[in-house]
């Protein structure tokens, strides 16, 4: 008789059990093979990760299928332009000095304890080399000297008294004040006799240091020196400007010294208008010193967007006074 196609339930169960065992064995062999290949360096785990190209294809596919991609906007930071900086003047510290004040009181008020010998008005006398002088008298002597100076043939004619030259500059009436209104401020001059080894720069820096010390600003001894790159410091520019407004007078020979670098001790007087200079410097804060510029005949405070003229050399020349008679020279 032929074999029956019918299989018993026991036989089917054995076949299924065999298939499961075979499947488990294949999985174990596959996992073991992958582990060995990875350890031998012949296979990278990146093989089982989707590549960037594949991800791009999937993304494009999603877009083509109508899947909307939400992109977060990137915030744009707009540059805000700096606000224009205004050059605000510092509170004025100019002292109220009465014309009746003594020399000690004047020097204390201006803070000029050692840098000047006298603080005087133009007509007030001071002692130098055994006699009395005034700034006004010196100006008159210089006027008479200029009007009597002989000229070579073909040279320009002598200037009149109203147009004489003092220190290389034409004297003009005193300015009417910083604000354009008539000034009631008493004009004072600083006068100093030259000591051995001194020069105009050293004298002026002593004056400036004492001026700022009165305002509570301490200047180092060498703050006036050029920077390491050779450029002038702000204080150097200020002192250079002050050199252009100083008058050095030789009392021994009654003449103005043209070259202020050739000072001789004991026979020269240095005088300058401290009232207008200090009133202008009162407009500065300590941080403004490096913004000073000496341009042409002016001392300016330069800012990012604007500049302001603090002092103009042409406005600081003494008044044109009638010269002394020849017999009084």
Short mmCIF file of C-alpha atoms in Angstrom, two decimals:
data_model
loop_
_atom_site.label_atom_id
_atom_site.label_comp_id
_atom_site.label_asym_id
_atom_site.label_seq_id
_atom_site.Cartn_x
_atom_site.Cartn_y
_atom_site.Cartn_z
CA UNK A 1 0.00 0.00 0.00
CA UNK A 2 1.18 3.52 -0.68
CA UNK A 3 2.22 5.95 2.12
CA UNK A 4 -0.46 8.22 3.51
CA UNK A 5 -0.01 12.03 3.04
CA UNK A 6 -1.39 12.59 6.45
CA UNK A 7 1.16 13.70 9.04
CA UNK A 8 0.58 13.36 12.70
CA UNK A 9 0.49 16.43 15.01
CA UNK A 10 3.62 15.23 16.75
CA UNK A 11 5.51 15.31 13.46
CA UNK A 12 4.40 18.92 12.72
CA UNK A 13 5.48 20.09 16.13
CA UNK A 14 8.93 18.60 15.63
CA UNK A 15 9.29 20.34 12.27
CA UNK A 16 8.37 23.76 13.72
CA UNK A 17 10.77 23.21 16.59
CA UNK A 18 13.54 22.41 14.14
CA UNK A 19 12.86 25.56 12.10
CA UNK A 20 13.00 27.79 15.23
CA UNK A 21 16.27 26.19 16.29
CA UNK A 22 17.70 26.71 12.82
CA UNK A 23 16.61 30.37 12.82
CA UNK A 24 18.19 31.00 16.22
CA UNK A 25 21.43 29.37 15.11
CA UNK A 26 21.55 31.53 11.97
CA UNK A 27 20.97 34.70 14.03
CA UNK A 28 23.72 33.76 16.45
CA UNK A 29 26.13 33.00 13.59
CA UNK A 30 25.28 36.30 11.86
CA UNK A 31 25.77 38.32 15.05
CA UNK A 32 29.04 36.55 15.78
CA UNK A 33 30.31 37.18 12.25
CA UNK A 34 29.47 40.90 12.45
CA UNK A 35 31.19 41.16 15.86
CA UNK A 36 34.37 39.53 14.55
CA UNK A 37 34.48 41.70 11.42
CA UNK A 38 33.98 44.91 13.43
CA UNK A 39 36.79 44.02 15.84
CA UNK A 40 39.08 43.17 12.89
CA UNK A 41 38.39 46.63 11.40
CA UNK A 42 36.93 45.23 8.20
CA UNK A 43 33.48 46.60 8.87
CA UNK A 44 32.30 49.99 10.17
CA UNK A 45 29.20 50.55 12.22
CA UNK A 46 28.47 53.51 9.91
CA UNK A 47 27.45 50.92 7.35
CA UNK A 48 24.24 50.40 9.30
CA UNK A 49 23.47 54.14 9.70
CA UNK A 50 21.76 56.08 6.93
CA UNK A 51 24.18 58.36 5.06
CA UNK A 52 23.75 62.10 4.73
CA UNK A 53 22.95 61.65 1.09
CA UNK A 54 20.25 59.16 2.00
CA UNK A 55 18.82 61.55 4.58
CA UNK A 56 18.77 64.29 1.96
CA UNK A 57 16.91 61.99 -0.40
CA UNK A 58 14.44 61.16 2.31
CA UNK A 59 13.92 64.87 3.07
CA UNK A 60 13.39 65.69 -0.58
CA UNK A 61 10.99 62.83 -0.79
CA UNK A 62 9.09 64.17 2.15
CA UNK A 63 8.87 67.59 0.51
CA UNK A 64 7.71 66.09 -2.78
CA UNK A 65 5.05 64.18 -0.88
CA UNK A 66 3.68 67.42 0.51
CA UNK A 67 5.18 67.17 3.99
CA UNK A 68 5.72 70.75 5.20
CA UNK A 69 9.01 71.52 6.89
CA UNK A 70 8.86 74.16 9.60
CA UNK A 71 11.95 76.41 9.68
CA UNK A 72 12.58 78.58 12.75
CA UNK A 73 13.46 82.12 11.69
CA UNK A 74 16.96 83.28 12.65
CA UNK A 75 16.81 86.57 14.58
CA UNK A 76 18.70 89.43 12.88
CA UNK A 77 20.59 91.76 15.22
CA UNK A 78 20.73 95.21 13.72
CA UNK A 79 23.72 97.38 14.55
CA UNK A 80 22.62 100.42 16.49
CA UNK A 81 24.67 103.50 15.54
CA UNK A 82 26.32 105.17 18.53
CA UNK A 83 24.65 108.26 19.80
CA UNK A 84 26.48 111.46 18.91
CA UNK A 85 28.81 112.48 21.70
CA UNK A 86 28.55 116.08 22.79
CA UNK A 87 31.49 117.92 24.27
CA UNK A 88 30.07 119.02 27.57
CA UNK A 89 32.09 121.48 29.56
CA UNK A 90 33.20 120.61 33.06
CA UNK A 91 31.82 122.71 35.92
CA UNK A 92 33.86 125.88 36.21
CA UNK A 93 36.35 126.01 39.07
CA UNK A 94 37.67 129.48 38.25
CA UNK A 95 38.28 131.22 41.58
CA UNK A 96 36.76 134.56 42.53
CA UNK A 97 39.85 136.63 43.20
CA UNK A 98 39.30 140.17 44.39
CA UNK A 99 41.63 142.89 43.07
CA UNK A 100 42.21 143.78 46.73
CA UNK A 101 43.51 140.29 47.53
CA UNK A 102 47.13 139.98 48.60
CA UNK A 103 49.74 138.09 46.61
CA UNK A 104 49.50 135.17 49.03
CA UNK A 105 45.71 135.06 48.71
CA UNK A 106 45.87 135.23 44.91
CA UNK A 107 48.42 132.44 44.62
CA UNK A 108 46.42 130.31 47.06
CA UNK A 109 43.20 130.92 45.11
CA UNK A 110 44.76 129.98 41.76
CA UNK A 111 46.74 127.13 43.33
CA UNK A 112 50.02 128.59 42.02
CA UNK A 113 52.12 128.25 45.14
CA UNK A 114 55.58 127.64 43.66
CA UNK A 115 55.27 127.83 39.85
CA UNK A 116 54.94 131.64 39.63
CA UNK A 117 56.44 134.48 41.64
CA UNK A 118 53.66 137.04 41.16
CA UNK A 119 49.98 137.08 40.20
CA UNK A 120 49.29 140.64 39.06
CA UNK A 121 47.03 142.80 36.96
CA UNK A 122 48.61 144.59 34.03
CA UNK A 123 49.05 147.87 35.91
CA UNK A 124 50.12 146.43 39.29
CA UNK A 125 53.81 146.71 40.21
CA UNK A 126 56.01 143.77 41.14
CA UNK A 127 59.67 143.61 42.14
CA UNK A 128 62.37 142.21 39.87
CA UNK A 129 66.10 142.87 39.90
CA UNK A 130 65.98 145.67 42.42
CA UNK A 131 63.21 147.74 40.87
CA UNK A 132 59.46 147.86 40.28
CA UNK A 133 57.92 146.69 37.01
CA UNK A 134 54.46 146.28 35.58
CA UNK A 135 53.25 144.14 32.68
CA UNK A 136 51.79 147.30 31.18
CA UNK A 137 55.12 149.10 31.36
CA UNK A 138 56.87 146.19 29.64
CA UNK A 139 54.29 146.29 26.88
CA UNK A 140 54.80 150.03 26.44
CA UNK A 141 58.58 149.59 26.32
CA UNK A 142 58.22 146.95 23.65
CA UNK A 143 55.89 149.24 21.70
CA UNK A 144 58.40 152.09 21.79
CA UNK A 145 61.22 149.73 20.86
CA UNK A 146 59.26 148.41 17.87
CA UNK A 147 58.40 151.91 16.62
CA UNK A 148 62.06 153.02 16.77
CA UNK A 149 63.57 149.96 15.12
CA UNK A 150 65.53 151.08 12.00
CA UNK A 151 64.67 149.40 8.72
CA UNK A 152 66.97 148.63 5.84
CA UNK A 153 66.34 150.25 2.45
CA UNK A 154 63.46 148.57 0.70
CA UNK A 155 62.23 146.99 3.92
CA UNK A 156 58.61 147.48 5.00
CA UNK A 157 57.91 150.63 6.98
CA UNK A 158 57.71 150.42 10.75
CA UNK A 159 54.34 149.43 12.09
CA UNK A 160 52.32 151.96 14.01
CA UNK A 161 51.70 151.64 17.72
CA UNK A 162 48.32 150.05 17.07
CA UNK A 163 49.96 147.29 15.03
CA UNK A 164 53.23 146.53 16.81
CA UNK A 165 54.53 143.00 17.09
CA UNK A 166 55.03 141.35 20.47
CA UNK A 167 56.73 138.00 20.42
CA UNK A 168 56.01 137.65 16.72
CA UNK A 169 52.28 138.25 17.06
CA UNK A 170 50.14 141.33 16.52
CA UNK A 171 48.55 142.47 19.80
CA UNK A 172 44.77 142.71 19.88
CA UNK A 173 42.29 143.98 22.46
CA UNK A 174 41.54 141.51 25.22
CA UNK A 175 38.68 139.12 24.36
CA UNK A 176 35.27 139.95 25.74
CA UNK A 177 34.80 136.56 27.37
CA UNK A 178 34.20 132.94 26.41
CA UNK A 179 30.44 133.28 25.93
CA UNK A 180 30.55 136.38 23.72
CA UNK A 181 29.27 138.69 26.46
CA UNK A 182 31.43 141.40 28.04
CA UNK A 183 33.55 139.80 30.72
CA UNK A 184 33.70 141.27 34.23
CA UNK A 185 36.54 138.96 35.17
CA UNK A 186 39.68 140.67 36.45
CA UNK A 187 42.57 139.81 34.15
CA UNK A 188 45.59 138.42 35.96
CA UNK A 189 49.05 137.61 34.63
CA UNK A 190 51.47 135.06 35.96
CA UNK A 191 55.04 136.35 36.30
CA UNK A 192 58.13 134.31 37.03
CA UNK A 193 61.85 134.98 37.15
CA UNK A 194 63.87 132.30 35.43
CA UNK A 195 66.06 130.11 37.67
CA UNK A 196 69.25 128.36 36.55
CA UNK A 197 68.50 125.24 34.52
CA UNK A 198 64.89 126.20 33.78
CA UNK A 199 63.16 126.52 30.44
CA UNK A 200 59.75 127.72 29.34
CA UNK A 201 58.43 124.17 28.95
CA UNK A 202 59.43 123.21 32.50
CA UNK A 203 57.96 126.42 33.94
CA UNK A 204 54.67 125.94 32.11
CA UNK A 205 54.35 122.31 33.13
CA UNK A 206 54.82 123.32 36.77
CA UNK A 207 52.00 125.84 36.31
CA UNK A 208 49.71 123.25 34.67
CA UNK A 209 50.43 120.63 37.33
CA UNK A 210 49.54 123.06 40.11
CA UNK A 211 46.43 124.18 38.24
CA UNK A 212 45.12 120.61 37.92
CA UNK A 213 46.17 119.77 41.49
CA UNK A 214 43.81 122.54 42.63
CA UNK A 215 41.05 120.63 40.82
CA UNK A 216 42.05 117.35 42.46
CA UNK A 217 43.74 115.92 39.35
CA UNK A 218 47.30 114.67 39.91
CA UNK A 219 49.55 114.75 36.83
CA UNK A 220 52.63 112.51 36.86
CA UNK A 221 56.00 114.25 36.49
CA UNK A 222 56.54 112.94 32.94
CA UNK A 223 52.98 113.01 31.61
CA UNK A 224 54.05 115.77 29.22
CA UNK A 225 56.57 113.54 27.43
CA UNK A 226 55.86 112.04 23.97
CA UNK A 227 54.39 108.56 23.73
CA UNK A 228 56.42 105.51 22.77
CA UNK A 229 55.38 105.97 19.12
CA UNK A 230 56.78 109.51 19.10
CA UNK A 231 53.43 111.31 19.04
CA UNK A 232 52.80 114.21 21.40
CA UNK A 233 50.63 113.64 24.43
CA UNK A 234 47.60 115.82 25.08
CA UNK A 235 49.55 117.69 27.75
CA UNK A 236 52.42 118.14 25.31
CA UNK A 237 50.04 119.82 22.85
CA UNK A 238 48.75 122.09 25.61
CA UNK A 239 52.28 123.12 26.59
CA UNK A 240 53.19 123.70 22.95
CA UNK A 241 50.24 126.06 22.64
CA UNK A 242 51.25 127.88 25.84
CA UNK A 243 54.69 128.44 24.38
CA UNK A 244 53.01 130.48 21.65
CA UNK A 245 51.31 132.87 24.10
CA UNK A 246 54.14 133.48 26.58
CA UNK A 247 56.26 136.64 26.60
CA UNK A 248 59.84 136.51 27.83
CA UNK A 249 61.38 139.89 28.62
CA UNK A 250 65.03 140.67 29.23
CA UNK A 251 65.00 143.31 31.98
CA UNK A 252 68.74 143.88 31.65
CA UNK A 253 68.59 144.96 27.98
CA UNK A 254 64.91 146.03 27.86
CA UNK A 255 63.99 143.78 25.00
CA UNK A 256 61.73 140.87 24.18
CA UNK A 257 63.39 137.50 23.72
CA UNK A 258 62.50 136.18 20.29
CA UNK A 259 63.84 132.66 20.87
CA UNK A 260 62.28 131.41 24.08
CA UNK A 261 64.62 128.41 24.00
CA UNK A 262 67.53 130.72 24.87
CA UNK A 263 66.59 131.61 28.43
CA UNK A 264 69.14 133.11 30.80
CA UNK A 265 68.64 132.95 34.57
CA UNK A 266 67.97 135.97 36.78
CA UNK A 267 67.43 138.47 33.97
CA UNK A 268 64.22 137.30 32.32
CA UNK A 269 60.55 137.54 33.23
CA UNK A 270 58.01 135.07 31.89
CA UNK A 271 54.45 136.40 31.95
CA UNK A 272 51.20 135.15 30.43
CA UNK A 273 47.45 135.63 30.82
CA UNK A 274 46.43 133.04 33.40
CA UNK A 275 42.84 134.32 33.61
CA UNK A 276 41.82 133.35 30.08
CA UNK A 277 43.96 130.20 30.03
CA UNK A 278 42.58 128.83 33.29
CA UNK A 279 38.99 129.76 32.39
CA UNK A 280 39.37 127.75 29.18
CA UNK A 281 40.99 124.77 30.94
CA UNK A 282 38.08 124.75 33.38
CA UNK A 283 36.00 123.40 30.50
CA UNK A 284 38.06 120.20 30.45
CA UNK A 285 37.53 116.98 32.34
CA UNK A 286 40.52 114.78 33.15
CA UNK A 287 39.62 112.36 30.34
CA UNK A 288 39.58 115.24 27.83
CA UNK A 289 43.33 115.86 28.02
CA UNK A 290 44.19 113.35 25.28
CA UNK A 291 41.55 114.93 23.01
CA UNK A 292 43.43 118.24 22.90
CA UNK A 293 44.78 119.35 19.53
CA UNK A 294 46.99 122.32 18.66
CA UNK A 295 45.85 123.40 15.21
CA UNK A 296 47.01 126.62 13.58
CA UNK A 297 46.56 129.33 16.18
CA UNK A 298 43.99 127.43 18.25
CA UNK A 299 43.85 124.88 21.04
CA UNK A 300 40.89 122.61 20.34
CA UNK A 301 39.03 119.85 22.11
CA UNK A 302 38.34 117.17 19.50
CA UNK A 303 35.37 114.83 19.82
CA UNK A 304 33.96 111.96 17.70
CA UNK A 305 31.46 114.20 15.96
CA UNK A 306 32.47 117.77 16.72
CA UNK A 307 35.26 119.99 17.98
CA UNK A 308 35.37 123.08 20.13
CA UNK A 309 37.97 125.84 20.18
CA UNK A 310 39.16 126.40 23.73
CA UNK A 311 41.76 129.09 23.12
CA UNK A 312 42.78 131.19 20.17
CA UNK A 313 46.26 132.66 20.22
CA UNK A 314 45.07 135.72 18.29
CA UNK A 315 42.66 136.59 21.11
CA UNK A 316 45.31 136.44 23.83
CA UNK A 317 47.57 139.25 22.66
CA UNK A 318 47.90 142.25 24.99
CA UNK A 319 46.27 145.57 24.25
CA UNK A 320 48.09 147.98 21.97
CA UNK A 321 49.37 150.63 24.37
CA UNK A 322 51.03 153.97 23.57
CA UNK A 323 54.80 153.54 23.81
CA UNK A 324 56.87 155.19 26.51
CA UNK A 325 58.69 158.38 25.57
CA UNK A 326 62.26 157.71 24.35
CA UNK A 327 63.77 159.26 27.47
CA UNK A 328 62.01 156.77 29.73
CA UNK A 329 63.22 153.63 28.00
#
